[in-house]
mmCIF file of C-alpha atoms in Angstrom:
data_model
loop_
_atom_site.group_PDB
_atom_site.id
_atom_site.type_symbol
_atom_site.label_atom_id
_atom_site.label_comp_id
_atom_site.label_asym_id
_atom_site.label_seq_id
_atom_site.Cartn_x
_atom_site.Cartn_y
_atom_site.Cartn_z
ATOM 1 C CA MET S 3 149.595 118.695 109.905
ATOM 2 C CA THR S 4 147.118 115.922 106.756
ATOM 3 C CA PRO S 5 143.120 115.075 107.192
ATOM 4 C CA THR S 6 142.181 111.479 108.361
ATOM 5 C CA ASP S 7 140.710 109.317 105.939
ATOM 6 C CA VAL S 8 137.999 107.456 106.372
ATOM 7 C CA ILE S 9 137.934 104.372 104.362
ATOM 8 C CA ILE S 10 133.766 103.749 104.094
ATOM 9 C CA PRO S 11 132.860 99.364 103.525
ATOM 10 C CA SER S 12 131.190 99.288 100.286
ATOM 11 C CA GLU S 13 128.456 97.247 101.373
ATOM 12 C CA VAL S 14 126.905 99.550 103.544
ATOM 13 C CA PHE S 15 125.540 101.573 100.385
ATOM 14 C CA ASN S 16 124.006 97.936 98.947
ATOM 15 C CA PHE S 17 120.308 99.241 100.334
ATOM 16 C CA THR S 18 119.019 96.192 98.079
ATOM 17 C CA GLY S 19 119.110 92.505 96.775
ATOM 18 C CA GLN S 20 119.413 91.513 100.699
ATOM 19 C CA SER S 21 117.024 88.174 101.479
ATOM 20 C CA THR S 22 116.812 89.045 105.132
ATOM 21 C CA ILE S 23 116.996 90.698 107.959
ATOM 22 C CA ASP S 24 118.378 89.722 111.209
ATOM 23 C CA THR S 25 118.074 90.391 114.484
ATOM 24 C CA TRP S 26 120.091 93.010 116.702
ATOM 25 C CA ASN S 27 120.379 94.029 119.663
ATOM 26 C CA LEU S 28 122.525 96.821 119.236
ATOM 27 C CA LYS S 29 123.725 97.431 122.872
ATOM 28 C CA SER S 30 125.676 94.055 122.150
ATOM 29 C CA ARG S 31 127.085 94.039 118.327
ATOM 30 C CA PHE S 32 128.358 97.509 119.830
ATOM 31 C CA MET S 33 130.071 95.885 123.151
ATOM 32 C CA ALA S 34 130.995 92.812 120.307
ATOM 33 C CA GLN S 35 133.016 95.054 118.732
ATOM 34 C CA GLY S 36 134.209 96.517 122.122
ATOM 35 C CA TRP S 37 133.404 99.654 120.925
ATOM 36 C CA SER S 38 135.132 100.179 118.503
ATOM 37 C CA GLY S 39 131.828 99.704 116.050
ATOM 38 C CA TYR S 40 130.041 102.453 117.708
ATOM 39 C CA ASP S 41 132.846 105.198 117.472
ATOM 40 C CA LYS S 42 133.310 104.198 113.429
ATOM 41 C CA TRP S 43 129.825 104.729 113.511
ATOM 42 C CA SER S 44 129.657 108.399 115.280
ATOM 43 C CA VAL S 45 132.154 108.902 112.420
ATOM 44 C CA GLU S 46 130.303 108.081 109.294
ATOM 45 C CA GLU S 47 125.986 108.404 110.155
ATOM 46 C CA ILE S 48 125.755 111.826 108.494
ATOM 47 C CA ILE S 49 128.366 110.755 105.374
ATOM 48 C CA LEU S 50 126.263 107.259 105.708
ATOM 49 C CA CYS S 51 122.782 108.873 105.253
ATOM 50 C CA MET S 52 123.314 111.611 103.099
ATOM 51 C CA GLN S 53 124.409 109.207 100.833
ATOM 52 C CA ARG S 54 121.175 106.963 101.599
ATOM 53 C CA ILE S 55 119.025 110.347 100.932
ATOM 54 C CA LYS S 56 120.974 111.147 97.642
ATOM 55 C CA ASP S 57 119.901 107.588 96.429
ATOM 56 C CA ILE S 58 116.336 106.779 97.368
ATOM 57 C CA ALA S 59 115.833 110.445 96.074
ATOM 58 C CA ASP S 60 117.790 109.626 92.482
ATOM 59 C CA SER S 61 114.973 106.255 92.649
ATOM 60 C CA PHE S 62 112.233 107.234 93.407
ATOM 61 C CA PRO S 63 108.970 108.800 90.704
ATOM 62 C CA PHE S 64 107.808 111.724 91.744
ATOM 63 C CA TRP S 65 105.686 112.563 88.793
ATOM 64 C CA GLN S 66 105.792 115.677 88.434
ATOM 65 C CA ARG S 67 104.055 117.318 86.043
ATOM 66 C CA ILE S 68 106.256 119.700 84.295
ATOM 67 C CA LYS S 69 105.662 122.637 82.171
ATOM 68 C CA SER S 70 106.975 123.165 78.748
ATOM 69 C CA THR S 71 106.864 126.809 78.704
ATOM 70 C CA GLY S 72 106.827 129.500 81.300
ATOM 71 C CA ARG S 73 109.052 128.883 84.553
ATOM 72 C CA LYS S 74 109.875 125.997 85.224
ATOM 73 C CA PRO S 75 109.396 124.413 89.022
ATOM 74 C CA ILE S 76 111.833 124.031 91.842
ATOM 75 C CA ARG S 77 111.904 119.634 91.274
ATOM 76 C CA GLU S 78 109.674 117.629 93.903
ATOM 77 C CA ARG S 79 113.372 115.643 94.644
ATOM 78 C CA ASP S 80 114.962 119.198 95.172
ATOM 79 C CA LEU S 81 112.096 119.070 97.913
ATOM 80 C CA LEU S 82 112.273 116.081 99.450
ATOM 81 C CA ILE S 83 116.135 116.038 100.246
ATOM 82 C CA ALA S 84 116.211 119.510 101.714
ATOM 83 C CA TYR S 85 112.635 117.975 103.972
ATOM 84 C CA LEU S 86 115.034 116.054 105.323
ATOM 85 C CA LEU S 87 118.476 117.830 106.194
ATOM 86 C CA ARG S 88 115.570 120.073 107.536
ATOM 87 C CA GLN S 89 115.022 116.899 110.307
ATOM 88 C CA PHE S 90 118.808 115.125 110.188
ATOM 89 C CA PHE S 91 120.885 119.661 110.990
ATOM 90 C CA ASN S 92 117.045 120.056 113.163
ATOM 91 C CA ALA S 93 117.662 123.546 110.854
ATOM 92 C CA THR S 94 115.280 126.210 110.400
ATOM 93 C CA PHE S 95 113.789 126.419 106.795
ATOM 94 C CA ARG S 96 116.476 129.571 105.949
ATOM 95 C CA LYS S 97 119.417 127.247 107.867
ATOM 96 C CA VAL S 98 117.667 125.078 105.554
ATOM 97 C CA THR S 99 118.427 126.952 102.329
ATOM 98 C CA GLY S 100 122.745 127.752 103.368
ATOM 99 C CA ILE S 101 122.488 123.647 103.493
ATOM 100 C CA MET S 102 121.401 123.844 100.378
ATOM 101 C CA ARG S 103 124.025 126.190 99.661
ATOM 102 C CA LEU S 104 126.871 124.232 100.525
ATOM 103 C CA LEU S 105 126.158 120.790 99.411
ATOM 104 C CA SER S 106 124.586 122.128 95.901
ATOM 105 C CA ASP S 107 127.571 119.701 93.602
ATOM 106 C CA TYR S 108 126.939 117.203 96.113
ATOM 107 C CA PHE S 109 123.298 116.102 95.748
ATOM 108 C CA GLU S 110 123.414 118.100 91.926
ATOM 109 C CA PHE S 111 120.679 120.675 92.361
ATOM 110 C CA ASN S 112 119.504 122.344 90.075
ATOM 111 C CA MET S 113 117.953 125.138 92.099
ATOM 112 C CA ILE S 114 118.714 126.301 95.403
ATOM 113 C CA PRO S 115 114.585 128.377 96.930
ATOM 114 C CA HIS S 116 113.642 130.304 99.122
ATOM 115 C CA HIS S 117 112.623 129.598 101.905
ATOM 116 C CA SER S 118 109.111 131.094 102.312
ATOM 117 C CA VAL S 119 109.085 128.216 98.830
ATOM 118 C CA LEU S 120 109.979 125.423 100.634
ATOM 119 C CA SER S 121 107.219 126.843 103.661
ATOM 120 C CA LYS S 122 104.862 127.196 100.799
ATOM 121 C CA TYR S 123 105.433 123.550 99.986
ATOM 122 C CA ASN S 124 106.122 122.098 102.551
ATOM 123 C CA ARG S 125 101.696 122.542 104.008
ATOM 124 C CA SER S 126 100.516 121.292 100.715
ATOM 125 C CA LYS S 127 98.138 118.559 99.699
ATOM 126 C CA ARG S 128 100.367 116.866 97.754
ATOM 127 C CA TRP S 129 102.939 116.617 100.042
ATOM 128 C CA ASN S 130 101.447 114.499 102.250
ATOM 129 C CA ARG S 131 99.990 112.315 99.979
ATOM 130 C CA ILE S 132 104.250 112.403 98.186
ATOM 131 C CA TRP S 133 105.527 111.346 102.323
ATOM 132 C CA ARG S 134 102.355 107.874 101.700
ATOM 133 C CA ARG S 135 104.431 107.352 98.937
ATOM 134 C CA PHE S 136 107.320 107.299 99.656
ATOM 135 C CA HIS S 137 107.028 105.382 103.465
ATOM 136 C CA SER S 138 105.332 102.766 100.591
ATOM 137 C CA PHE S 139 108.264 103.138 98.574
ATOM 138 C CA VAL S 140 111.355 102.665 100.748
ATOM 139 C CA MET S 141 109.606 99.261 102.622
ATOM 140 C CA LYS S 142 109.024 97.843 99.441
ATOM 141 C CA LEU S 143 112.443 97.453 99.353
ATOM 142 C CA LEU S 144 113.526 95.271 102.272
ATOM 143 C CA PRO S 145 113.698 92.109 102.186
ATOM 144 C CA GLY S 146 110.733 89.720 103.270
ATOM 145 C CA ARG S 147 110.141 89.605 107.097
ATOM 146 C CA LYS S 148 108.801 88.022 110.492
ATOM 147 C CA CYS S 149 108.667 90.595 113.033
ATOM 148 C CA THR S 150 106.769 91.522 116.910
ATOM 149 C CA ALA S 151 104.964 94.811 116.218
ATOM 150 C CA ILE S 152 104.737 97.359 119.072
ATOM 151 C CA THR S 153 102.260 99.942 118.967
ATOM 152 C CA ASP S 154 101.648 102.627 121.096
ATOM 153 C CA ALA S 155 101.401 106.715 120.200
ATOM 154 C CA SER S 156 102.990 109.958 121.171
ATOM 155 C CA GLY S 157 102.833 113.644 120.694
ATOM 156 C CA TYR S 158 104.408 116.953 119.226
ATOM 157 C CA SER S 159 103.661 120.482 118.926
ATOM 158 C CA GLY S 160 106.354 123.374 118.890
ATOM 159 C CA ARG S 161 105.311 123.748 123.794
ATOM 160 C CA LYS S 162 108.706 123.581 125.046
ATOM 161 C CA GLN S 163 107.091 120.476 127.048
ATOM 162 C CA HIS S 164 107.164 116.690 125.578
ATOM 163 C CA TRP S 165 104.410 114.729 125.179
ATOM 164 C CA ARG S 166 104.364 112.448 127.809
ATOM 165 C CA ASP S 167 105.512 115.547 130.912
ATOM 166 C CA VAL S 168 101.613 117.431 129.456
ATOM 167 C CA PRO S 169 98.480 115.117 131.184
ATOM 168 C CA TYR S 170 96.009 113.346 129.121
ATOM 169 C CA ASP S 171 93.713 114.627 130.047
ATOM 170 C CA VAL S 172 94.948 118.790 129.276
ATOM 171 C CA ARG S 173 96.948 117.761 125.912
ATOM 172 C CA CYS S 174 94.151 115.708 125.058
ATOM 173 C CA ASN S 175 92.075 118.903 123.708
ATOM 174 C CA GLN S 176 95.468 120.902 122.813
ATOM 175 C CA ASN S 177 96.943 121.343 118.916
ATOM 176 C CA TRP S 178 99.299 118.060 119.110
ATOM 177 C CA VAL S 179 100.187 116.383 116.972
ATOM 178 C CA LYS S 180 99.098 112.647 118.097
ATOM 179 C CA THR S 181 101.737 109.861 116.344
ATOM 180 C CA HIS S 182 100.168 106.183 115.841
ATOM 181 C CA ILE S 183 103.317 104.307 115.412
ATOM 182 C CA THR S 184 103.708 100.412 115.083
ATOM 183 C CA THR S 185 107.187 99.408 115.244
ATOM 184 C CA GLU S 186 109.259 96.660 114.693
ATOM 185 C CA LYS S 187 110.606 94.648 117.484
ATOM 186 C CA GLU S 188 113.688 93.266 115.601
ATOM 187 C CA THR S 189 115.044 96.754 113.307
ATOM 188 C CA LEU S 190 113.277 99.644 114.993
ATOM 189 C CA ILE S 191 111.853 100.295 111.890
ATOM 190 C CA ILE S 192 108.344 102.221 111.822
ATOM 191 C CA SER S 193 106.103 99.866 109.631
ATOM 192 C CA SER S 194 103.451 101.305 109.085
ATOM 193 C CA TYR S 195 101.545 104.687 111.182
ATOM 194 C CA SER S 196 98.800 107.503 111.520
ATOM 195 C CA LEU S 197 98.371 111.049 112.296
ATOM 196 C CA THR S 198 96.243 112.479 113.991
ATOM 197 C CA LYS S 199 93.766 114.435 116.252
ATOM 198 C CA SER S 200 95.197 114.523 119.754
ATOM 199 C CA TYR S 201 92.016 113.599 121.038
ATOM 200 C CA VAL S 202 91.909 110.341 119.134
ATOM 201 C CA HIS S 203 91.525 107.703 121.178
ATOM 202 C CA ASP S 204 95.153 105.177 120.396
ATOM 203 C CA SER S 205 92.764 101.806 120.161
ATOM 204 C CA LYS S 206 90.644 103.645 117.358
ATOM 205 C CA VAL S 207 93.992 103.573 114.906
ATOM 206 C CA PHE S 208 95.249 100.301 115.258
ATOM 207 C CA ARG S 209 93.353 98.587 113.393
ATOM 208 C CA ASN S 210 94.340 101.310 110.990
ATOM 209 C CA ASN S 211 97.984 100.760 111.079
ATOM 210 C CA TRP S 212 97.750 97.036 110.580
ATOM 211 C CA GLU S 213 96.560 97.310 107.605
ATOM 212 C CA ARG S 214 98.634 99.491 106.709
ATOM 213 C CA LEU S 215 101.521 97.404 106.835
ATOM 214 C CA PRO S 216 104.143 96.380 104.203
ATOM 215 C CA LYS S 217 102.908 92.906 102.678
ATOM 216 C CA ASN S 218 106.943 92.010 102.788
ATOM 217 C CA VAL S 219 105.927 92.046 106.471
ATOM 218 C CA ILE S 220 104.376 89.001 108.436
ATOM 219 C CA PRO S 221 103.261 89.612 112.791
ATOM 220 C CA THR S 222 103.893 87.198 114.280
ATOM 221 C CA HIS S 223 103.261 88.848 118.190
ATOM 222 C CA SER S 224 101.555 91.858 118.401
ATOM 223 C CA LEU S 225 103.141 94.061 122.036
ATOM 224 C CA ALA S 226 101.007 97.299 123.627
ATOM 225 C CA ASP S 227 100.084 98.693 126.054
ATOM 226 C CA GLY S 228 96.720 98.331 127.989
ATOM 227 C CA SER S 229 95.062 100.765 125.842
ATOM 228 C CA TYR S 230 94.792 98.133 123.262
ATOM 229 C CA ALA S 231 93.385 95.310 124.912
ATOM 230 C CA THR S 232 90.139 95.206 124.031
ATOM 231 C CA LYS S 233 88.499 91.711 122.789
ATOM 232 C CA GLU S 234 87.595 93.501 119.355
ATOM 233 C CA ILE S 235 92.506 94.084 118.692
ATOM 234 C CA CYS S 236 93.084 90.478 120.421
ATOM 235 C CA GLU S 237 90.532 89.107 117.917
ATOM 236 C CA TYR S 238 91.552 91.238 114.713
ATOM 237 C CA VAL S 239 95.002 90.302 115.652
ATOM 238 C CA ARG S 240 94.861 86.099 115.841
ATOM 239 C CA LYS S 241 93.191 87.268 112.089
ATOM 240 C CA TRP S 242 96.667 87.353 111.727
ATOM 241 C CA ASP S 243 97.542 84.268 112.758
ATOM 242 C CA ALA S 244 99.594 86.926 115.209
ATOM 243 C CA ILE S 245 99.341 86.362 119.447
ATOM 244 C CA PRO S 246 98.917 88.791 121.297
ATOM 245 C CA HIS S 247 100.862 89.783 124.302
ATOM 246 C CA HIS S 248 99.380 93.532 125.689
ATOM 247 C CA GLY S 249 98.724 94.726 129.165
ATOM 248 C CA ILE S 250 96.092 93.581 130.763
ATOM 249 C CA ARG S 251 94.522 95.790 134.076
ATOM 250 C CA LYS S 252 94.597 93.737 136.990
ATOM 251 C CA ASP S 253 91.647 93.517 138.010
ATOM 252 C CA ALA S 254 91.498 90.757 134.651
ATOM 253 C CA ILE S 255 88.753 87.482 134.724
ATOM 254 C CA CYS S 256 91.148 84.605 134.315
ATOM 255 C CA LYS S 257 88.560 82.266 134.240
ATOM 256 C CA LYS S 258 89.499 78.414 133.506
ATOM 257 C CA HIS S 259 88.460 77.678 129.916
ATOM 258 C CA PRO S 260 88.815 80.550 127.851
ATOM 259 C CA LYS S 261 87.797 81.425 124.496
ATOM 260 C CA THR S 262 88.194 84.238 123.240
ATOM 261 C CA ALA S 263 92.260 85.740 121.711
ATOM 262 C CA TYR S 264 91.358 88.045 125.056
ATOM 263 C CA GLU S 265 90.523 85.581 127.286
ATOM 264 C CA LYS S 266 93.457 83.531 126.045
ATOM 265 C CA MET S 267 95.898 86.041 127.529
ATOM 266 C CA VAL S 268 94.772 86.728 130.367
ATOM 267 C CA TYR S 269 94.810 82.545 130.755
ATOM 268 C CA TYR S 270 98.157 82.747 129.661
ATOM 269 C CA ALA S 271 99.770 85.802 131.544
ATOM 270 C CA ARG S 272 98.047 84.731 135.132
ATOM 271 C CA HIS S 273 99.330 81.149 134.854
ATOM 272 C CA PHE S 274 103.020 82.119 132.817
ATOM 273 C CA PRO S 275 103.517 85.485 134.810
ATOM 274 C CA LYS S 276 107.248 85.174 134.502
ATOM 275 C CA LYS S 277 106.785 84.084 130.491
ATOM 276 C CA PHE S 278 104.573 87.009 129.494
ATOM 277 C CA LYS S 279 106.954 89.477 131.374
ATOM 278 C CA LYS S 280 109.320 88.400 129.382
ATOM 279 C CA ILE S 281 107.736 88.976 126.292
ATOM 280 C CA TYR S 282 105.235 92.227 127.221
ATOM 281 C CA SER S 283 108.987 94.028 128.916
ATOM 282 C CA MET S 284 109.921 94.084 124.515
ATOM 283 C CA ARG S 285 107.655 96.660 124.801
ATOM 284 C CA ASN S 286 109.298 99.145 126.151
ATOM 285 C CA LEU S 287 111.360 99.491 122.207
ATOM 286 C CA VAL S 288 108.654 102.049 121.716
ATOM 287 C CA GLU S 289 109.353 104.194 124.047
ATOM 288 C CA THR S 290 113.096 103.812 122.353
ATOM 289 C CA VAL S 291 111.808 104.691 118.801
ATOM 290 C CA PHE S 292 109.869 108.322 120.132
ATOM 291 C CA SER S 293 113.290 108.661 122.053
ATOM 292 C CA MET S 294 115.497 108.116 119.146
ATOM 293 C CA ILE S 295 113.123 110.199 117.103
ATOM 294 C CA ASP S 296 113.104 113.576 119.873
ATOM 295 C CA SER S 297 116.395 112.749 120.547
ATOM 296 C CA SER S 298 118.209 113.223 116.605
ATOM 297 C CA PHE S 299 114.692 115.112 114.536
ATOM 298 C CA GLY S 300 113.785 117.267 117.457
ATOM 299 C CA TYR S 301 110.361 116.590 120.610
ATOM 300 C CA ARG S 302 109.333 120.470 118.221
ATOM 301 C CA ILE S 303 108.081 120.500 115.838
ATOM 302 C CA ARG S 304 107.321 124.618 113.592
ATOM 303 C CA CYS S 305 105.370 124.946 111.001
ATOM 304 C CA ARG S 306 101.633 126.169 112.548
ATOM 305 C CA SER S 307 99.116 125.164 109.117
ATOM 306 C CA ASP S 308 98.031 121.645 110.121
ATOM 307 C CA ILE S 309 98.315 119.702 107.096
ATOM 308 C CA GLY S 310 102.484 121.618 107.957
ATOM 309 C CA ARG S 311 102.763 120.096 111.136
ATOM 310 C CA LYS S 312 101.557 117.113 109.199
ATOM 311 C CA ASN S 313 103.988 117.391 106.941
ATOM 312 C CA GLU S 314 107.033 117.665 109.341
ATOM 313 C CA VAL S 315 106.031 114.625 111.347
ATOM 314 C CA HIS S 316 106.314 112.429 108.237
ATOM 315 C CA ALA S 317 109.612 113.306 108.049
ATOM 316 C CA LYS S 318 110.798 113.037 111.121
ATOM 317 C CA ILE S 319 109.146 109.014 110.674
ATOM 318 C CA GLN S 320 110.395 108.668 107.015
ATOM 319 C CA SER S 321 114.423 110.318 109.214
ATOM 320 C CA HIS S 322 113.777 107.944 111.714
ATOM 321 C CA ASN S 323 114.326 104.766 109.049
ATOM 322 C CA LEU S 324 116.595 106.001 106.796
ATOM 323 C CA ARG S 325 118.869 105.677 109.538
ATOM 324 C CA MET S 326 118.023 102.908 110.972
ATOM 325 C CA ILE S 327 118.280 100.703 108.109
ATOM 326 C CA CYS S 328 122.361 102.781 107.059
ATOM 327 C CA LEU S 329 122.624 101.578 111.321
ATOM 328 C CA GLN S 330 121.945 98.440 110.652
ATOM 329 C CA ASN S 331 123.576 98.198 107.172
ATOM 330 C CA PHE S 332 127.079 99.043 108.713
ATOM 331 C CA MET S 333 126.471 97.372 111.284
ATOM 332 C CA LYS S 334 126.060 93.952 109.286
ATOM 333 C CA SER S 335 129.312 95.358 107.415
ATOM 334 C CA LEU S 336 130.798 95.556 110.424
ATOM 335 C CA VAL S 337 131.098 91.237 110.646
#
């Protein structure tokens, strides 16, 4: 019995050099391939993601200070790979140590850290800044593009209950890591995000998320639920030359001669309900993003310290982005 040879197109490893990101739909693209593309992706997903992790870790500047004397510290490049492997395999720090030993030759680790060392660095403030720089670095590698920005929030904790299963008045008093994300409708990549306490309202973080959007991203539309349907947010979206399509209340007043961005949005929703609903229905894609993160990397976090919990959520988001980039390049290689 001989093993099966899996041939991977070389194009899927091309991270840069693209001029555009085309709008794609997973279901339609897989159906066009007779779902054979989905079978290939299921086989090659872990291979492509591991290759992407290795490439991006080798090119990312860590600026780590290494003393000329004494014991050499663990490379932050190895720690970054370890934290991403932890998410892709949904493992504990102890199991990550074994996975690193198994893949030591492939990733070229200088030293396999102890699980207590991984936990120690994960709860450091430095890694909070590294994850932010890593996110900006990955976004800059992508080409300039226009997109429809979708904004929403979810939460992560060590509880067995999911965020959506807990009543709002209960979870706002619990120690959840509330994750506010702005994702692109075309690629499902998380362009910007913020981590706050569970009692912070969604509308308070909207401006911060849009200010953190990469410079190579031009939002044309804004989709969000009723939590973001305020006059201030709609006016802020219009300053970006984008059109807001946010959820509005049923008793919202529709003025005959609208002047503000919010009034124009209500006027459009009342007079063209089918068109507004067709555009607004795409907001559900942000729920798809949260579902993909929960199913692939787990909806629970294992760390206990505040910084460690946030760093673990950072790792989940970056793992999702790398996976989406791999999937997008893989779908392009099938054409």
